[in-house]
Coordinates of C-alpha atoms in Angstrom, one line a residue:
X25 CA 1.4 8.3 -4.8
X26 CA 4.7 6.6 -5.5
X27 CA 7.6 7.2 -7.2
X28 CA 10.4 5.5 -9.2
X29 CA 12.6 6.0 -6.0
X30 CA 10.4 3.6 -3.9
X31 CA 10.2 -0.1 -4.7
X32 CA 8.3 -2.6 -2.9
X33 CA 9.0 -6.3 -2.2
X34 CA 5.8 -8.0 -1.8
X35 CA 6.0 -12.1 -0.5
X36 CA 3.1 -14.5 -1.7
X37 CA 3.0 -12.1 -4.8
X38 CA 1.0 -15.0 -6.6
X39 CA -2.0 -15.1 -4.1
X40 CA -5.3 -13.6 -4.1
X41 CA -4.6 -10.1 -2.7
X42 CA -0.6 -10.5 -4.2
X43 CA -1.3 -10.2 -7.6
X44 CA -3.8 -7.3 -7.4
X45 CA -1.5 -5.2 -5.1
X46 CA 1.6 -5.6 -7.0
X47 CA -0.3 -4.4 -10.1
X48 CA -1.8 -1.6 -8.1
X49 CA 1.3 -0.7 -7.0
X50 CA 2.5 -0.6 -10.5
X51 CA 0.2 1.9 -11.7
X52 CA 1.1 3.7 -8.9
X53 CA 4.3 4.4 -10.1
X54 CA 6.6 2.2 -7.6
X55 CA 9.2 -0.5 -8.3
X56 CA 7.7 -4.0 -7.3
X57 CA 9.6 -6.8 -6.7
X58 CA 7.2 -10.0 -6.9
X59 CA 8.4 -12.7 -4.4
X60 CA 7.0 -16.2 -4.2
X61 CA 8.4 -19.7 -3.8
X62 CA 8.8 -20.2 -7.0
X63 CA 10.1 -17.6 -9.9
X64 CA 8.6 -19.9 -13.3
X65 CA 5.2 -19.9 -11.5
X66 CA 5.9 -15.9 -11.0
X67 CA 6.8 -15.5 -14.6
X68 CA 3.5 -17.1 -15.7
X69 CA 1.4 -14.8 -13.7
X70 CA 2.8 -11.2 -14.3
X71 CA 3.8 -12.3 -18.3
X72 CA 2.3 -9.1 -19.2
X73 CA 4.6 -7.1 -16.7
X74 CA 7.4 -8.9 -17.4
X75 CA 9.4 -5.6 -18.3
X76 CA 8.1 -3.7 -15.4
X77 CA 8.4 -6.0 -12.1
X78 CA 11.6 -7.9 -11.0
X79 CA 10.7 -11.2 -9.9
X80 CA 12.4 -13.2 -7.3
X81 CA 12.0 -16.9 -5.3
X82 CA 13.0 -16.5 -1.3
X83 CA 16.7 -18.1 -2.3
X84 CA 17.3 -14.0 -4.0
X85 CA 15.0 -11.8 -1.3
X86 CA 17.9 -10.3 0.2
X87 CA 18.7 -9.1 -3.1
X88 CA 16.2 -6.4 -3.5
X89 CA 16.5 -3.0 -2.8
X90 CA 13.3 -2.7 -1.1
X91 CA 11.9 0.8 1.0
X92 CA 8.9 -1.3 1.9
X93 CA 8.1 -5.3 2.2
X94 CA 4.4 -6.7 2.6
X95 CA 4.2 -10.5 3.3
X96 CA 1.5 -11.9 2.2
X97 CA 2.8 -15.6 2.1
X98 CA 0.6 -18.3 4.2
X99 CA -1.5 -21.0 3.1
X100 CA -5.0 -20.6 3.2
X101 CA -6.8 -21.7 5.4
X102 CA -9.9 -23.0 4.6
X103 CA -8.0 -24.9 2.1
X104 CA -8.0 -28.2 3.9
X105 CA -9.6 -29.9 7.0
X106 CA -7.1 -29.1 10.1
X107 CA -5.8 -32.5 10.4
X108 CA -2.8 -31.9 12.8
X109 CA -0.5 -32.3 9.5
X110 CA -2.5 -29.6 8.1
X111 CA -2.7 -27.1 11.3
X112 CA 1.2 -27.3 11.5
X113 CA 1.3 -26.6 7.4
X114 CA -0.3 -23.6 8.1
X115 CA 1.4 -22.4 10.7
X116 CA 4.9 -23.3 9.0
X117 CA 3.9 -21.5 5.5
X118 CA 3.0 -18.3 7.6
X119 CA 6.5 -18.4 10.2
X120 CA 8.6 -19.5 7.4
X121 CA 8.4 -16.3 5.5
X122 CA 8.1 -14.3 8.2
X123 CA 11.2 -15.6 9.6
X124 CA 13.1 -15.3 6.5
X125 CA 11.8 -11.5 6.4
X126 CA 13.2 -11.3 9.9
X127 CA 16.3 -12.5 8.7
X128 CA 16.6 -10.6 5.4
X129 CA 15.7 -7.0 6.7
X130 CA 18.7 -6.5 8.5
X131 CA 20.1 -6.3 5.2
X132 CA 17.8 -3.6 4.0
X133 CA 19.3 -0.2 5.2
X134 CA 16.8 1.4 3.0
X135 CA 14.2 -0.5 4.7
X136 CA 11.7 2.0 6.5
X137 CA 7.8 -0.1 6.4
X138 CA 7.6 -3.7 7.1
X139 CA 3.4 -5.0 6.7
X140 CA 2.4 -8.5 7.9
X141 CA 0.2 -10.1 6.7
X142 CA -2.9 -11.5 9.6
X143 CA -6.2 -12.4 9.2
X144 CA -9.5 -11.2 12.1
X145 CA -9.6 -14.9 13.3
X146 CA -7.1 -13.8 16.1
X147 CA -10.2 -12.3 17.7
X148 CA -12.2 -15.6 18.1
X149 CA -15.8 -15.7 18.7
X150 CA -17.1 -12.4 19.6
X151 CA -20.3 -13.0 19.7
X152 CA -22.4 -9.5 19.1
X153 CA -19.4 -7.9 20.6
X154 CA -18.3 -4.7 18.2
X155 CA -14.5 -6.0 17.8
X156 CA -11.6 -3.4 16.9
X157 CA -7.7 -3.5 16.7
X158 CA -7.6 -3.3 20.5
X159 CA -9.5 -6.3 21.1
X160 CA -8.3 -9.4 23.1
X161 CA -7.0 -12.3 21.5
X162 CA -9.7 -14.9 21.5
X163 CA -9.8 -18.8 21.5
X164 CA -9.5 -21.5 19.7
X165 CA -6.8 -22.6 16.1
X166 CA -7.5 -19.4 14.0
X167 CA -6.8 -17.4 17.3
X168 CA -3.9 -19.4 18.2
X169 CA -2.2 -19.1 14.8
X170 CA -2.8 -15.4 14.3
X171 CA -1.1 -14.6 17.3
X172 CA 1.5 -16.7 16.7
X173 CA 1.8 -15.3 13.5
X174 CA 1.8 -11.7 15.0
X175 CA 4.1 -12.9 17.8
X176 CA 6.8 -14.2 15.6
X177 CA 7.1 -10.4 13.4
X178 CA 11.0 -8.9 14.2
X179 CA 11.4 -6.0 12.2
X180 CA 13.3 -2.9 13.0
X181 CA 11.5 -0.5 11.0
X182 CA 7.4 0.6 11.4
X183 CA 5.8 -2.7 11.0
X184 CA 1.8 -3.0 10.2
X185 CA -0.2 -5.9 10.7
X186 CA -2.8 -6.3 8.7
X187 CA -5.8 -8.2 10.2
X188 CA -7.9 -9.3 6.8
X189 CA -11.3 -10.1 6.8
X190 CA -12.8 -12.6 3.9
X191 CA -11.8 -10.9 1.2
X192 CA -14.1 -10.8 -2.3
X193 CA -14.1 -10.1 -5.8
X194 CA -14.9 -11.1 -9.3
X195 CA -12.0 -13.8 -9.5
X196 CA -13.8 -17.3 -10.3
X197 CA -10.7 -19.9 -10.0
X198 CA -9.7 -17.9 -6.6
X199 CA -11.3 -16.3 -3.4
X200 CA -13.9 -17.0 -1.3
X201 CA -16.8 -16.1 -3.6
X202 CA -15.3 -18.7 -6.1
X203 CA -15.7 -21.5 -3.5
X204 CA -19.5 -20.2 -2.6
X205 CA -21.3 -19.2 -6.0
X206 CA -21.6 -22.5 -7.5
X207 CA -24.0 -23.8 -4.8
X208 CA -26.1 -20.7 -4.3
X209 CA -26.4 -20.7 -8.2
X210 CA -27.8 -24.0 -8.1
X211 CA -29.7 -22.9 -6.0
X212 CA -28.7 -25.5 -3.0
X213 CA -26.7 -22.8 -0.8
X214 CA -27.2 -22.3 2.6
X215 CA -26.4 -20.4 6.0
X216 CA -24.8 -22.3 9.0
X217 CA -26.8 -23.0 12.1
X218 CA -29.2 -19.7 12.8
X219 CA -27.0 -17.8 10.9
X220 CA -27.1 -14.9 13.7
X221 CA -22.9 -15.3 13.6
X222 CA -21.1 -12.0 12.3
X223 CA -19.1 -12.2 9.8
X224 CA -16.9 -9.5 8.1
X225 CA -16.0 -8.8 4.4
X226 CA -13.7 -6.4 2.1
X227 CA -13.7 -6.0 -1.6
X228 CA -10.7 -6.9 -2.9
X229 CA -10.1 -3.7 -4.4
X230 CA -10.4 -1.8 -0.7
X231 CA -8.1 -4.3 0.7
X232 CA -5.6 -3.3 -2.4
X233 CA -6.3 0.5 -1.4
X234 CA -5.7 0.1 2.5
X235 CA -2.6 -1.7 1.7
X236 CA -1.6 1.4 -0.4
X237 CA -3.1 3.9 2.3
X238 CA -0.7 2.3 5.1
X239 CA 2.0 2.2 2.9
X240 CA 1.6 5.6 2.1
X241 CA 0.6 7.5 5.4
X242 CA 3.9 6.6 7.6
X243 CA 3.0 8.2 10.8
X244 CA 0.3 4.7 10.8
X245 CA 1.7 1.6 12.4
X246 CA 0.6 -1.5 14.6
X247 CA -2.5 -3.9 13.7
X248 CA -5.1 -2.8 11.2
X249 CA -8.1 -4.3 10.4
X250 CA -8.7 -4.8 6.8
X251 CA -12.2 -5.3 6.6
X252 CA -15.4 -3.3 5.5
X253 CA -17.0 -1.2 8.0
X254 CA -20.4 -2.4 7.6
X255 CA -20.8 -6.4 9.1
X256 CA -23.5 -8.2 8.8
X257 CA -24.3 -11.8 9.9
X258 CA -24.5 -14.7 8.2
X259 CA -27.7 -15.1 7.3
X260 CA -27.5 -11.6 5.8
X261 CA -24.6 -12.5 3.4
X262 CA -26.5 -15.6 2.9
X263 CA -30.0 -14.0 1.6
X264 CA -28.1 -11.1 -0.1
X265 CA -26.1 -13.4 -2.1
X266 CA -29.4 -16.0 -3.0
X267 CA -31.2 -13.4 -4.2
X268 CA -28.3 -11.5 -6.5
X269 CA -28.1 -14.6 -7.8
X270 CA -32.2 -15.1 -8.4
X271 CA -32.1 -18.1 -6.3
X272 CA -34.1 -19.3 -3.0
X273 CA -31.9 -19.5 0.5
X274 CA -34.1 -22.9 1.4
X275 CA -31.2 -24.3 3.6
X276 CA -29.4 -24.4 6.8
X277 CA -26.3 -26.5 7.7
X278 CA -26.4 -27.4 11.4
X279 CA -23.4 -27.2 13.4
X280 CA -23.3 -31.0 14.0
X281 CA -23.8 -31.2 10.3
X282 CA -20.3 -29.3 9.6
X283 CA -18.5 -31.2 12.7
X284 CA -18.7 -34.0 10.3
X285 CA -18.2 -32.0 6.9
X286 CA -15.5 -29.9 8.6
X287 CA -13.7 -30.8 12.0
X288 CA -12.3 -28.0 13.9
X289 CA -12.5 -25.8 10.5
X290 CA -16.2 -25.6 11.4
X291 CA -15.1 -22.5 13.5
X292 CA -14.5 -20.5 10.5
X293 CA -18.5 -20.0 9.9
X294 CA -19.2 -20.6 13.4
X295 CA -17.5 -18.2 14.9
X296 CA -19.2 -14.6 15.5
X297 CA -16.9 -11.5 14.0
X298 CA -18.3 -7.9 14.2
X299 CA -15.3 -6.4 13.1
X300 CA -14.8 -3.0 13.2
X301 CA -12.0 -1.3 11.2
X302 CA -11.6 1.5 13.7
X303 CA -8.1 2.0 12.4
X304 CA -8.6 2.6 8.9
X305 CA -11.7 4.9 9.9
X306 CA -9.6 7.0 12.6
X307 CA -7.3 8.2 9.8
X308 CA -9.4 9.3 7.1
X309 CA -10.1 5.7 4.8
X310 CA -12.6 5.8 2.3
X311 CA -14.0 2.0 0.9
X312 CA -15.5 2.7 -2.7
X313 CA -17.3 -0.8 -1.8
X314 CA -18.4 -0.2 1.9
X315 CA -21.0 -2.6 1.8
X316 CA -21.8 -5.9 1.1
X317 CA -24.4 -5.6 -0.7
X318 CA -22.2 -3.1 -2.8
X319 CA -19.5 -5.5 -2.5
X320 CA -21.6 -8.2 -4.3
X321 CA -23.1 -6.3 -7.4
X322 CA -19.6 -5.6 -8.2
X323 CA -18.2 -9.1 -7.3
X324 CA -20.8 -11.0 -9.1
X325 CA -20.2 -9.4 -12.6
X326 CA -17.9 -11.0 -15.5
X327 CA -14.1 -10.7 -14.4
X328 CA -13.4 -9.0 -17.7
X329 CA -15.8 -6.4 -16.8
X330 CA -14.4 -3.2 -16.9
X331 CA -14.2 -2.2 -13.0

């Protein structure tokens, strides 16, 4: 639990995961500073907190008093195709604010936890390999620009990184449910190639509540995996998904298919992830949503639903 002493300055405070954790954070009684590139956009998004949370754009980071930071900032990045312009946009978005981080902590003498943000794509293709934190880094862009990510982190203080896995929730303008209900509800969506590919997912509201946990439990540092600790491939998400939503899974999308629909992106539900999250496990977490057919009923209601 927090207190009023402890404030937190959390970068990309405007994203998917941003929003919910500096709201959690909050109710958990700590002082949040919301930092994003711009502050009207900020002011739009926490209105209702306006008398709570201090915002700030990256020009006024050094000016918070923050215990903690948690950089979140990056582009996503199954946003766009990886045109080359595209691959170095996404790597830019993510160094940038690490960098500036880098930068602006010396400044922090009250600084004592520093978490990165990183995503389970620095582990490649696995194939049916179980995959924890101490896993090599694997090939190929998503790899390359995790580690890069990781590599370029300079902080003084304990420093997490924290490795998420898709990440879903009831949020229909945002996430990566948003982007695959509408064809599954029309009944048109599909799996990719065989669909025998791992894949690994967290319910937004567990990723919120291992951010918390780490933040909270400071003998914890180095890479966490934020992801659920139940994968399942593919085809599994696939089917589960069709028939929450009473619709057939008719359709499969083979890999030559999304070479032309995708590019190089193609990797991104190619790629074989059976992610463990033997971090999280090791020191005690509990996931209220450790499934993902758990993960589902509760994604797939109204997002005013009381949760």
């Amino acid at each position: 639990m927090g207190t009023q002493q402890e404030s937190v300055a959390v970068i990309g405070a405007s994203g998917f995961i941003g929003q919910a954790l500096c709201c959690q954070l909050l109710a958990q009684g700590y002082k949040v500073h919301a930092v994003g590139r711009s502050k009207a956009h900020l002011q739009a998004i926490f209105e209702e907190w306006q008398a709570d949370i201090q915002l700030h754009d990256y020009s006024t980071l050094r000016e918070t008093d923050a215990h903690i930071v948690v950089n979140l900032a990056g582009e996503n990045i199954a946003a766009k195709r990886w045109s080359a312009q595209q691959k170095d946009r996404l790597l830019s978005s993510r160094l940038s604010a690490t960098e500036q981080v880098n930068v602006a902590v010396k400044h922090w003498p009250s600084l004592h936890t520093f978490i990165n943000a990183s995503a389970i794509g620095i582990y490649g293709d696995g194939g049916d390999k179980a995959l924890n934190e101490n896993s090599p880094v694997g090939r190929g862009f998503s790899a390359e620009l995790c580690q890069r990510w990781e590599e370029s982190i300079n902080s003084p203080c304990r420093t997490i990184i924290a490795r998420f896995a898709v990440v879903l929730d009831r949020d229909r303008e945002a996430g990566a449910l948003a982007k695959m209900r509408p064809a599954f509800s029309l009944g048109v969506g599909a799996c990719f190639g065989h669909g025998k590919q791992w894949q690994a997912y967290i319910h937004r509201h567990d990723a919120v509540k291992a951010l918390l946990f780490l933040i909270e439990n400071k003998e914890l540092e180095g890479p966490f995996n934020i992801s659920g600790p139940e994968p399942v491939t593919n085809r599994e998400f696939s089917q589960l998904l069709a028939n929450k939503l009473r619709r057939p899974l008719l359709f499969s999308i083979p890999e030559f298919a999304a070479k032309i629909l995708f590019g190089e992106m193609r990797e991104l539900f190619y790629s074989s992830q059976r992610i463990i999250p033997d971090g999280l496990l090791r020191a005690g977490f509990s996931f209220d949503f450790p499934t993902v057919d758990r993960m589902l009923d509760d994604a797939l209601q109204h997002p005013d639903s009381h949760q």
